[in-house]
PDB file of C-alpha atoms and ligand atoms in Angstrom:
ATOM      1  CA  MET A   1      63.001 163.078 166.529  1.00 85.00           C
ATOM      2  CA  ILE A   2      63.915 166.389 165.060  1.00 93.00           C
ATOM      3  CA  TRP A   3      64.579 164.599 161.687  1.00 94.00           C
ATOM      4  CA  HIS A   4      60.928 163.670 161.633  1.00 92.00           C
ATOM      5  CA  LYS A   5      59.388 167.077 162.264  1.00 96.00           C
ATOM      6  CA  GLN A   6      58.984 169.874 159.800  1.00 97.00           C
ATOM      7  CA  TRP A   7      61.835 172.425 160.099  1.00 98.00           C
ATOM      8  CA  ILE A   8      60.736 176.028 160.303  1.00 98.00           C
ATOM      9  CA  PHE A   9      63.854 178.099 160.141  1.00 98.00           C
ATOM     10  CA  GLY A  10      64.380 181.894 159.999  1.00 98.00           C
ATOM     11  CA  ASN A  11      67.181 183.414 158.097  1.00 98.00           C
ATOM     12  CA  TRP A  12      67.702 187.034 159.287  1.00 98.00           C
ATOM     13  CA  LYS A  13      70.168 187.854 156.590  1.00 98.00           C
ATOM     14  CA  MET A  14      71.932 191.173 157.268  1.00 98.00           C
ATOM     15  CA  ASN A  15      69.195 192.466 159.645  1.00 98.00           C
ATOM     16  CA  GLY A  16      68.821 193.309 163.255  1.00 98.00           C
ATOM     17  CA  ASN A  17      70.276 195.277 166.108  1.00 98.00           C
ATOM     18  CA  GLN A  18      70.508 194.304 169.833  1.00 98.00           C
ATOM     19  CA  ALA A  19      67.378 196.063 170.889  1.00 98.00           C
ATOM     20  CA  ASP A  20      65.195 194.649 168.131  1.00 98.00           C
ATOM     21  CA  ASN A  21      66.771 191.302 168.454  1.00 98.00           C
ATOM     22  CA  ALA A  22      65.973 191.280 172.203  1.00 97.00           C
ATOM     23  CA  ALA A  23      62.250 191.860 171.507  1.00 97.00           C
ATOM     24  CA  LEU A  24      62.084 189.345 168.563  1.00 98.00           C
ATOM     25  CA  LEU A  25      63.949 186.596 170.634  1.00 97.00           C
ATOM     26  CA  GLN A  26      61.669 187.145 173.717  1.00 96.00           C
ATOM     27  CA  GLY A  27      58.761 186.895 171.398  1.00 96.00           C
ATOM     28  CA  LEU A  28      60.050 183.543 170.048  1.00 96.00           C
ATOM     29  CA  ARG A  29      61.041 182.010 173.379  1.00 92.00           C
ATOM     30  CA  SER A  30      57.450 180.936 174.131  1.00 86.00           C
ATOM     31  CA  VAL A  31      56.790 179.685 170.664  1.00 90.00           C
ATOM     32  CA  SER A  32      56.647 175.983 170.161  1.00 80.00           C
ATOM     33  CA  HIS A  33      54.697 173.527 168.013  1.00 86.00           C
ATOM     34  CA  ASP A  34      54.690 169.700 168.367  1.00 90.00           C
ATOM     35  CA  ASN A  35      55.138 169.269 164.702  1.00 92.00           C
ATOM     36  CA  ALA A  36      57.889 171.943 164.198  1.00 96.00           C
ATOM     37  CA  HIS A  37      61.582 172.066 164.820  1.00 96.00           C
ATOM     38  CA  ILE A  38      62.405 175.767 164.929  1.00 97.00           C
ATOM     39  CA  GLY A  39      65.737 177.492 164.141  1.00 98.00           C
ATOM     40  CA  ILE A  40      67.001 180.962 163.508  1.00 98.00           C
ATOM     41  CA  ALA A  41      70.250 181.982 161.512  1.00 98.00           C
ATOM     42  CA  THR A  42      71.467 185.306 162.939  1.00 98.00           C
ATOM     43  CA  PRO A  43      74.367 187.555 161.666  1.00 98.00           C
ATOM     44  CA  PHE A  44      77.585 186.607 163.404  1.00 98.00           C
ATOM     45  CA  PRO A  45      77.633 189.494 166.026  1.00 98.00           C
ATOM     46  CA  TYR A  46      74.364 188.510 167.364  1.00 98.00           C
ATOM     47  CA  LEU A  47      74.576 184.750 167.595  1.00 98.00           C
ATOM     48  CA  SER A  48      75.731 184.695 171.270  1.00 98.00           C
ATOM     49  CA  GLN A  49      72.726 187.108 172.040  1.00 98.00           C
ATOM     50  CA  ALA A  50      70.282 184.662 170.558  1.00 98.00           C
ATOM     51  CA  VAL A  51      71.984 181.612 172.174  1.00 98.00           C
ATOM     52  CA  GLN A  52      71.719 183.444 175.567  1.00 98.00           C
ATOM     53  CA  VAL A  53      68.030 184.432 175.236  1.00 97.00           C
ATOM     54  CA  LEU A  54      67.086 181.043 173.866  1.00 96.00           C
ATOM     55  CA  ALA A  55      69.171 179.156 176.330  1.00 94.00           C
ATOM     56  CA  ASP A  56      66.322 177.035 177.872  1.00 90.00           C
ATOM     57  CA  SER A  57      64.377 176.778 174.661  1.00 93.00           C
ATOM     58  CA  PRO A  58      64.426 173.967 172.046  1.00 94.00           C
ATOM     59  CA  ILE A  59      64.907 176.648 169.305  1.00 96.00           C
ATOM     60  CA  TRP A  60      68.132 176.129 167.385  1.00 97.00           C
ATOM     61  CA  VAL A  61      70.516 179.023 166.727  1.00 98.00           C
ATOM     62  CA  GLY A  62      72.909 178.987 163.742  1.00 98.00           C
ATOM     63  CA  SER A  63      74.667 181.156 161.392  1.00 98.00           C
ATOM     64  CA  GLN A  64      74.282 182.071 157.719  1.00 98.00           C
ATOM     65  CA  ASP A  65      77.719 181.117 156.607  1.00 98.00           C
ATOM     66  CA  CYS A  66      80.943 179.789 157.939  1.00 98.00           C
ATOM     67  CA  SER A  67      84.590 179.880 156.722  1.00 98.00           C
ATOM     68  CA  GLN A  68      86.015 177.502 154.291  1.00 98.00           C
ATOM     69  CA  PHE A  69      89.114 177.450 156.539  1.00 98.00           C
ATOM     70  CA  ALA A  70      89.218 175.124 159.393  1.00 96.00           C
ATOM     71  CA  GLU A  71      89.462 176.147 163.081  1.00 93.00           C
ATOM     72  CA  LYS A  72      91.748 179.255 163.266  1.00 95.00           C
ATOM     73  CA  GLY A  73      94.506 181.162 161.653  1.00 97.00           C
ATOM     74  CA  ALA A  74      95.422 184.120 159.636  1.00 98.00           C
ATOM     75  CA  TYR A  75      92.211 184.585 157.714  1.00 98.00           C
ATOM     76  CA  THR A  76      91.114 188.159 158.388  1.00 98.00           C
ATOM     77  CA  GLY A  77      87.508 188.637 158.522  1.00 98.00           C
ATOM     78  CA  GLU A  78      86.548 184.982 158.544  1.00 98.00           C
ATOM     79  CA  VAL A  79      84.590 183.049 161.159  1.00 98.00           C
ATOM     80  CA  SER A  80      85.236 179.270 161.562  1.00 98.00           C
ATOM     81  CA  ALA A  81      82.745 176.579 162.271  1.00 98.00           C
ATOM     82  CA  THR A  82      84.816 175.810 165.317  1.00 98.00           C
ATOM     83  CA  MET A  83      84.030 179.300 166.570  1.00 98.00           C
ATOM     84  CA  LEU A  84      80.381 178.984 165.768  1.00 98.00           C
ATOM     85  CA  LYS A  85      80.203 175.808 167.769  1.00 98.00           C
ATOM     86  CA  ASP A  86      82.163 177.366 170.757  1.00 98.00           C
ATOM     87  CA  CYS A  87      79.444 180.250 170.778  1.00 98.00           C
ATOM     88  CA  GLY A  88      76.645 177.723 170.906  1.00 98.00           C
ATOM     89  CA  ALA A  89      75.513 177.296 167.346  1.00 98.00           C
ATOM     90  CA  ASN A  90      73.542 174.250 166.293  1.00 98.00           C
ATOM     91  CA  PHE A  91      73.584 174.623 162.464  1.00 98.00           C
ATOM     92  CA  VAL A  92      74.952 176.660 159.553  1.00 98.00           C
ATOM     93  CA  LEU A  93      73.417 177.712 156.141  1.00 98.00           C
ATOM     94  CA  ILE A  94      75.703 176.761 153.374  1.00 98.00           C
ATOM     95  CA  GLY A  95      75.607 178.132 149.854  1.00 98.00           C
ATOM     96  CA  HIS A  96      72.579 180.554 150.167  1.00 98.00           C
ATOM     97  CA  SER A  97      71.923 181.959 146.721  1.00 98.00           C
ATOM     98  CA  GLU A  98      73.021 185.483 148.016  1.00 98.00           C
ATOM     99  CA  ARG A  99      76.403 184.091 148.773  1.00 98.00           C
ATOM    100  CA  ARG A 100      76.661 182.230 145.587  1.00 98.00           C
ATOM    101  CA  THR A 101      75.662 185.587 143.742  1.00 97.00           C
ATOM    102  CA  TYR A 102      77.709 188.116 145.686  1.00 98.00           C
ATOM    103  CA  PHE A 103      80.702 186.035 146.722  1.00 97.00           C
ATOM    104  CA  ASN A 104      80.783 183.590 143.853  1.00 97.00           C
ATOM    105  CA  GLU A 105      80.570 180.509 146.088  1.00 98.00           C
ATOM    106  CA  GLN A 106      80.765 177.264 144.223  1.00 98.00           C
ATOM    107  CA  ASN A 107      80.900 173.582 145.017  1.00 98.00           C
ATOM    108  CA  GLN A 108      84.736 173.319 145.730  1.00 98.00           C
ATOM    109  CA  ILE A 109      84.445 175.986 148.535  1.00 98.00           C
ATOM    110  CA  LEU A 110      81.019 174.872 149.654  1.00 98.00           C
ATOM    111  CA  ARG A 111      82.260 171.456 150.170  1.00 98.00           C
ATOM    112  CA  LYS A 112      84.982 172.719 152.588  1.00 98.00           C
ATOM    113  CA  LYS A 113      82.281 174.644 154.476  1.00 98.00           C
ATOM    114  CA  ILE A 114      80.096 171.475 154.808  1.00 98.00           C
ATOM    115  CA  ASP A 115      83.093 169.447 155.906  1.00 98.00           C
ATOM    116  CA  ASN A 116      84.030 172.127 158.444  1.00 98.00           C
ATOM    117  CA  ALA A 117      80.458 172.225 159.728  1.00 98.00           C
ATOM    118  CA  LEU A 118      80.329 168.436 160.174  1.00 98.00           C
ATOM    119  CA  ALA A 119      83.614 168.340 161.832  1.00 98.00           C
ATOM    120  CA  ASN A 120      82.376 170.668 164.404  1.00 98.00           C
ATOM    121  CA  ASP A 121      79.124 168.820 164.970  1.00 98.00           C
ATOM    122  CA  LEU A 122      77.120 171.617 163.282  1.00 98.00           C
ATOM    123  CA  ILE A 123      74.228 170.751 160.977  1.00 98.00           C
ATOM    124  CA  PRO A 124      74.832 172.120 157.475  1.00 98.00           C
ATOM    125  CA  ILE A 125      71.733 173.184 155.587  1.00 98.00           C
ATOM    126  CA  LEU A 126      72.685 173.306 151.979  1.00 98.00           C
ATOM    127  CA  CYS A 127      70.817 175.927 149.970  1.00 98.00           C
ATOM    128  CA  VAL A 128      70.129 175.235 146.246  1.00 98.00           C
ATOM    129  CA  GLY A 129      67.904 176.729 143.617  1.00 98.00           C
ATOM    130  CA  GLU A 130      67.834 178.102 139.969  1.00 98.00           C
ATOM    131  CA  THR A 131      67.510 181.621 138.595  1.00 97.00           C
ATOM    132  CA  LEU A 132      64.586 182.652 136.580  1.00 97.00           C
ATOM    133  CA  GLU A 133      66.622 182.429 133.314  1.00 97.00           C
ATOM    134  CA  GLN A 134      67.623 178.804 134.204  1.00 98.00           C
ATOM    135  CA  ARG A 135      64.059 177.853 134.778  1.00 97.00           C
ATOM    136  CA  GLN A 136      62.751 179.733 131.767  1.00 96.00           C
ATOM    137  CA  SER A 137      65.237 177.581 129.751  1.00 98.00           C
ATOM    138  CA  GLY A 138      64.259 174.452 131.301  1.00 98.00           C
ATOM    139  CA  GLN A 139      67.473 174.044 133.177  1.00 98.00           C
ATOM    140  CA  GLU A 140      66.185 173.928 136.830  1.00 98.00           C
ATOM    141  CA  MET A 141      66.705 170.306 137.488  1.00 98.00           C
ATOM    142  CA  ALA A 142      70.125 170.266 135.933  1.00 98.00           C
ATOM    143  CA  VAL A 143      71.249 173.221 137.946  1.00 98.00           C
ATOM    144  CA  VAL A 144      70.022 171.817 141.219  1.00 98.00           C
ATOM    145  CA  ALA A 145      71.535 168.400 140.309  1.00 98.00           C
ATOM    146  CA  GLU A 146      74.987 170.118 139.840  1.00 98.00           C
ATOM    147  CA  GLN A 147      74.546 172.060 143.210  1.00 98.00           C
ATOM    148  CA  LEU A 148      73.684 168.823 144.922  1.00 98.00           C
ATOM    149  CA  ALA A 149      76.743 167.088 143.454  1.00 98.00           C
ATOM    150  CA  VAL A 150      78.583 168.787 146.308  1.00 98.00           C
ATOM    151  CA  LEU A 151      77.321 166.091 148.547  1.00 98.00           C
ATOM    152  CA  GLN A 152      79.114 163.273 146.723  1.00 97.00           C
ATOM    153  CA  GLY A 153      81.126 161.118 148.928  1.00 96.00           C
ATOM    154  CA  LEU A 154      79.832 162.611 152.124  1.00 96.00           C
ATOM    155  CA  SER A 155      79.364 160.199 154.889  1.00 91.00           C
ATOM    156  CA  VAL A 156      76.379 161.172 157.064  1.00 96.00           C
ATOM    157  CA  ASN A 157      73.027 159.564 157.903  1.00 95.00           C
ATOM    158  CA  HIS A 158      71.151 162.820 157.855  1.00 97.00           C
ATOM    159  CA  ILE A 159      70.956 165.696 155.445  1.00 97.00           C
ATOM    160  CA  ALA A 160      69.119 169.038 155.305  1.00 98.00           C
ATOM    161  CA  VAL A 161      68.634 170.973 151.986  1.00 98.00           C
ATOM    162  CA  ALA A 162      66.763 174.157 151.451  1.00 98.00           C
ATOM    163  CA  TYR A 163      65.281 174.649 147.872  1.00 98.00           C
ATOM    164  CA  GLU A 164      65.016 178.382 147.312  1.00 98.00           C
ATOM    165  CA  PRO A 165      64.328 179.394 143.703  1.00 98.00           C
ATOM    166  CA  VAL A 166      66.364 182.694 143.317  1.00 97.00           C
ATOM    167  CA  TRP A 167      63.346 184.257 141.615  1.00 97.00           C
ATOM    168  CA  ALA A 168      61.166 183.546 144.729  1.00 96.00           C
ATOM    169  CA  ILE A 169      63.511 185.103 147.156  1.00 95.00           C
ATOM    170  CA  GLY A 170      62.331 188.401 148.558  1.00 94.00           C
ATOM    171  CA  THR A 171      60.160 188.914 145.485  1.00 94.00           C
ATOM    172  CA  GLY A 172      56.612 188.054 146.800  1.00 91.00           C
ATOM    173  CA  VAL A 173      56.469 185.558 144.043  1.00 91.00           C
ATOM    174  CA  VAL A 174      56.132 181.970 145.355  1.00 91.00           C
ATOM    175  CA  ALA A 175      56.816 178.906 143.188  1.00 92.00           C
ATOM    176  CA  ASN A 176      53.541 177.166 142.526  1.00 96.00           C
ATOM    177  CA  ALA A 177      52.608 173.754 144.160  1.00 97.00           C
ATOM    178  CA  GLU A 178      53.453 171.771 141.037  1.00 98.00           C
ATOM    179  CA  GLN A 179      56.872 173.443 140.825  1.00 98.00           C
ATOM    180  CA  ILE A 180      57.627 172.896 144.472  1.00 98.00           C
ATOM    181  CA  ALA A 181      56.375 169.291 144.451  1.00 98.00           C
ATOM    182  CA  ALA A 182      58.329 168.369 141.355  1.00 98.00           C
ATOM    183  CA  MET A 183      61.698 169.912 142.671  1.00 98.00           C
ATOM    184  CA  HIS A 184      61.309 168.535 146.148  1.00 98.00           C
ATOM    185  CA  ALA A 185      60.687 164.964 144.773  1.00 98.00           C
ATOM    186  CA  PHE A 186      63.634 165.368 142.444  1.00 98.00           C
ATOM    187  CA  ILE A 187      65.892 166.550 145.351  1.00 98.00           C
ATOM    188  CA  HIS A 188      64.971 163.525 147.481  1.00 98.00           C
ATOM    189  CA  LYS A 189      65.555 161.231 144.519  1.00 98.00           C
ATOM    190  CA  GLU A 190      68.990 162.814 143.752  1.00 98.00           C
ATOM    191  CA  ILE A 191      70.067 162.664 147.385  1.00 98.00           C
ATOM    192  CA  LEU A 192      69.073 158.996 147.817  1.00 97.00           C
ATOM    193  CA  SER A 193      71.115 158.133 144.733  1.00 96.00           C
ATOM    194  CA  ILE A 194      74.162 160.193 145.846  1.00 97.00           C
ATOM    195  CA  MET A 195      74.131 159.200 149.473  1.00 96.00           C
ATOM    196  CA  GLY A 196      72.417 155.961 149.594  1.00 95.00           C
ATOM    197  CA  GLU A 197      68.940 154.764 150.473  1.00 94.00           C
ATOM    198  CA  ASN A 198      69.367 154.904 154.200  1.00 94.00           C
ATOM    199  CA  VAL A 199      69.866 158.750 154.539  1.00 96.00           C
ATOM    200  CA  THR A 200      67.260 160.748 156.317  1.00 96.00           C
ATOM    201  CA  ILE A 201      66.378 164.004 154.412  1.00 97.00           C
ATOM    202  CA  ARG A 202      64.806 167.275 155.292  1.00 98.00           C
ATOM    203  CA  THR A 203      64.059 169.354 152.277  1.00 98.00           C
ATOM    204  CA  LEU A 204      62.872 172.963 153.227  1.00 98.00           C
ATOM    205  CA  TYR A 205      61.261 175.275 150.754  1.00 98.00           C
ATOM    206  CA  GLY A 206      62.331 179.025 150.871  1.00 98.00           C
ATOM    207  CA  GLY A 207      61.241 182.052 148.905  1.00 97.00           C
ATOM    208  CA  SER A 208      58.589 184.520 149.981  1.00 96.00           C
ATOM    209  CA  VAL A 209      57.063 182.216 152.627  1.00 97.00           C
ATOM    210  CA  ASN A 210      54.619 183.991 154.801  1.00 97.00           C
ATOM    211  CA  ALA A 211      51.778 183.474 157.219  1.00 96.00           C
ATOM    212  CA  ASN A 212      49.167 183.386 154.367  1.00 96.00           C
ATOM    213  CA  ASN A 213      50.941 180.829 152.135  1.00 97.00           C
ATOM    214  CA  ALA A 214      52.612 178.611 154.658  1.00 97.00           C
ATOM    215  CA  ALA A 215      49.777 176.108 155.129  1.00 97.00           C
ATOM    216  CA  ASP A 216      49.597 175.307 151.415  1.00 97.00           C
ATOM    217  CA  ILE A 217      53.348 175.104 151.029  1.00 98.00           C
ATOM    218  CA  LEU A 218      53.894 172.961 154.032  1.00 97.00           C
ATOM    219  CA  SER A 219      51.189 170.531 152.923  1.00 97.00           C
ATOM    220  CA  ILE A 220      53.056 169.794 149.706  1.00 97.00           C
ATOM    221  CA  ASP A 221      54.545 166.250 149.420  1.00 97.00           C
ATOM    222  CA  LYS A 222      58.132 166.129 150.342  1.00 97.00           C
ATOM    223  CA  VAL A 223      58.217 169.632 151.758  1.00 98.00           C
ATOM    224  CA  ASN A 224      59.854 168.955 155.131  1.00 98.00           C
ATOM    225  CA  GLY A 225      59.756 172.594 156.379  1.00 98.00           C
ATOM    226  CA  ALA A 226      60.442 176.165 155.342  1.00 98.00           C
ATOM    227  CA  LEU A 227      63.410 178.518 155.294  1.00 98.00           C
ATOM    228  CA  VAL A 228      61.800 181.899 155.882  1.00 98.00           C
ATOM    229  CA  GLY A 229      63.655 185.267 155.194  1.00 98.00           C
ATOM    230  CA  GLY A 230      61.708 188.612 155.621  1.00 98.00           C
ATOM    231  CA  ALA A 231      58.772 187.078 157.564  1.00 98.00           C
ATOM    232  CA  SER A 232      61.202 185.673 160.307  1.00 98.00           C
ATOM    233  CA  LEU A 233      61.931 189.124 161.416  1.00 98.00           C
ATOM    234  CA  LYS A 234      58.651 189.550 163.215  1.00 97.00           C
ATOM    235  CA  ALA A 235      57.838 187.209 166.021  1.00 96.00           C
ATOM    236  CA  ASP A 236      54.021 187.226 165.164  1.00 96.00           C
ATOM    237  CA  ALA A 237      54.530 186.565 161.518  1.00 96.00           C
ATOM    238  CA  PHE A 238      57.149 183.738 162.100  1.00 97.00           C
ATOM    239  CA  SER A 239      54.994 182.292 164.771  1.00 97.00           C
ATOM    240  CA  ALA A 240      52.001 182.173 162.450  1.00 96.00           C
ATOM    241  CA  ILE A 241      54.041 180.178 159.913  1.00 97.00           C
ATOM    242  CA  ILE A 242      55.282 177.835 162.649  1.00 97.00           C
ATOM    243  CA  ALA A 243      51.562 177.225 163.485  1.00 96.00           C
ATOM    244  CA  ASN A 244      51.192 175.627 160.101  1.00 96.00           C
ATOM    245  CA  ALA A 245      53.815 172.929 160.521  1.00 94.00           C
ATOM    246  CA  GLN A 246      52.332 169.557 159.499  1.00 89.00           C
ATOM    247  CA  THR A 247      52.448 166.170 160.979  1.00 87.00           C
ATOM    248  CA  GLU A 248      54.451 163.891 158.537  1.00 80.00           C
TER     249      GLU A 248
HETATM  250  P1  LIG B   1      62.312 185.514 151.806  1.00 83.44           P
HETATM  251  O1  LIG B   1      61.435 184.674 152.695  1.00 83.44           O
HETATM  252  O2  LIG B   1      62.486 187.041 152.294  1.00 83.44           O
HETATM  253  O3  LIG B   1      61.935 185.490 150.441  1.00 83.44           O
HETATM  254  O4  LIG B   1      63.739 184.922 151.888  1.00 83.44           O
HETATM  255  C1  LIG B   1      63.980 183.633 151.603  1.00 83.44           C
HETATM  256  C2  LIG B   1      65.379 183.209 151.952  1.00 83.44           C
HETATM  257  O5  LIG B   1      66.339 183.545 151.206  1.00 83.44           O
HETATM  258  C3  LIG B   1      65.610 182.515 153.152  1.00 83.44           C
HETATM  259  O6  LIG B   1      66.858 182.083 153.161  1.00 83.44           O
END
C-alpha cells in the first residue's frame, strides 16, 4: 500500500533540540492524508525521541545516514543500520548530496550502506542529483545514471530514490516542471533497465519544496513524492505540503 502513495518525507538535517522536536513531533502526530505516506529523517540522537512520540502513528521515522560497516565493532563514531533498526527506524537516506560533498561518499561505500540497510529491513532512500555546473554542461543525465549504477545487481522488488538537484537544495530555486519531469522519467527508465521491469519505484523530488510549490511539483508525472528539508522543520509548513499529495 505505501508503495502506491506519494511519499512526503522530511529531512531535518543537523537541526533540532529536544524541546523543539517535542513540539514539532506533537504537531505531526495528528497529520495524515489518504494519499500520503509520511516520514521524517532525524539526527541520530533524536531518533528514539521521534519513535516514542510517533509510536501509534503511521509516520515513519528514519535516519539521514548509516554506517558502511555492518552490525557492530571498533568503528568510533559510526552508527550501524542494525542499531537504527533496534531503535525503531523504518528507513535511511543514503548518499544525500551533502554527504557526497562533505564526506566524499561514492558508489562503493554507498552500496555497502544500501546492503546494510536492506539486511536490517530498513528501506534505503537513495539520493541522486547533479550540480549546477554539471547541468550547465549538459551532464545531468549521465551524472544521475552513474549514481543509479550503485543499484546494479541489487535484488529487491521495491526501490525509493530521491532526485535532488544540488543547485535546488536550500537555495529557494526549484527545478522547473520540464526539468523535473524529464529527470524523473529518466530515473524510472534507468531503474527498470537496471533492476528489471517488475520493480516498484518511488521517485521523490527534493530541493526547496514548500507549501506554495508542492501542489505543482507533486502533480508532475512520475513524481511519487517529495523530500523536504527546511520546510519539514515546522509542523504547519510540512502539513501544508502533505495536504497536496496526489492520488496516483
Ligand atoms: P531544502 O528543502 O531545504 O531545499 O532541502 C532539500 C533536501 O536536501 C532534502 O533532503
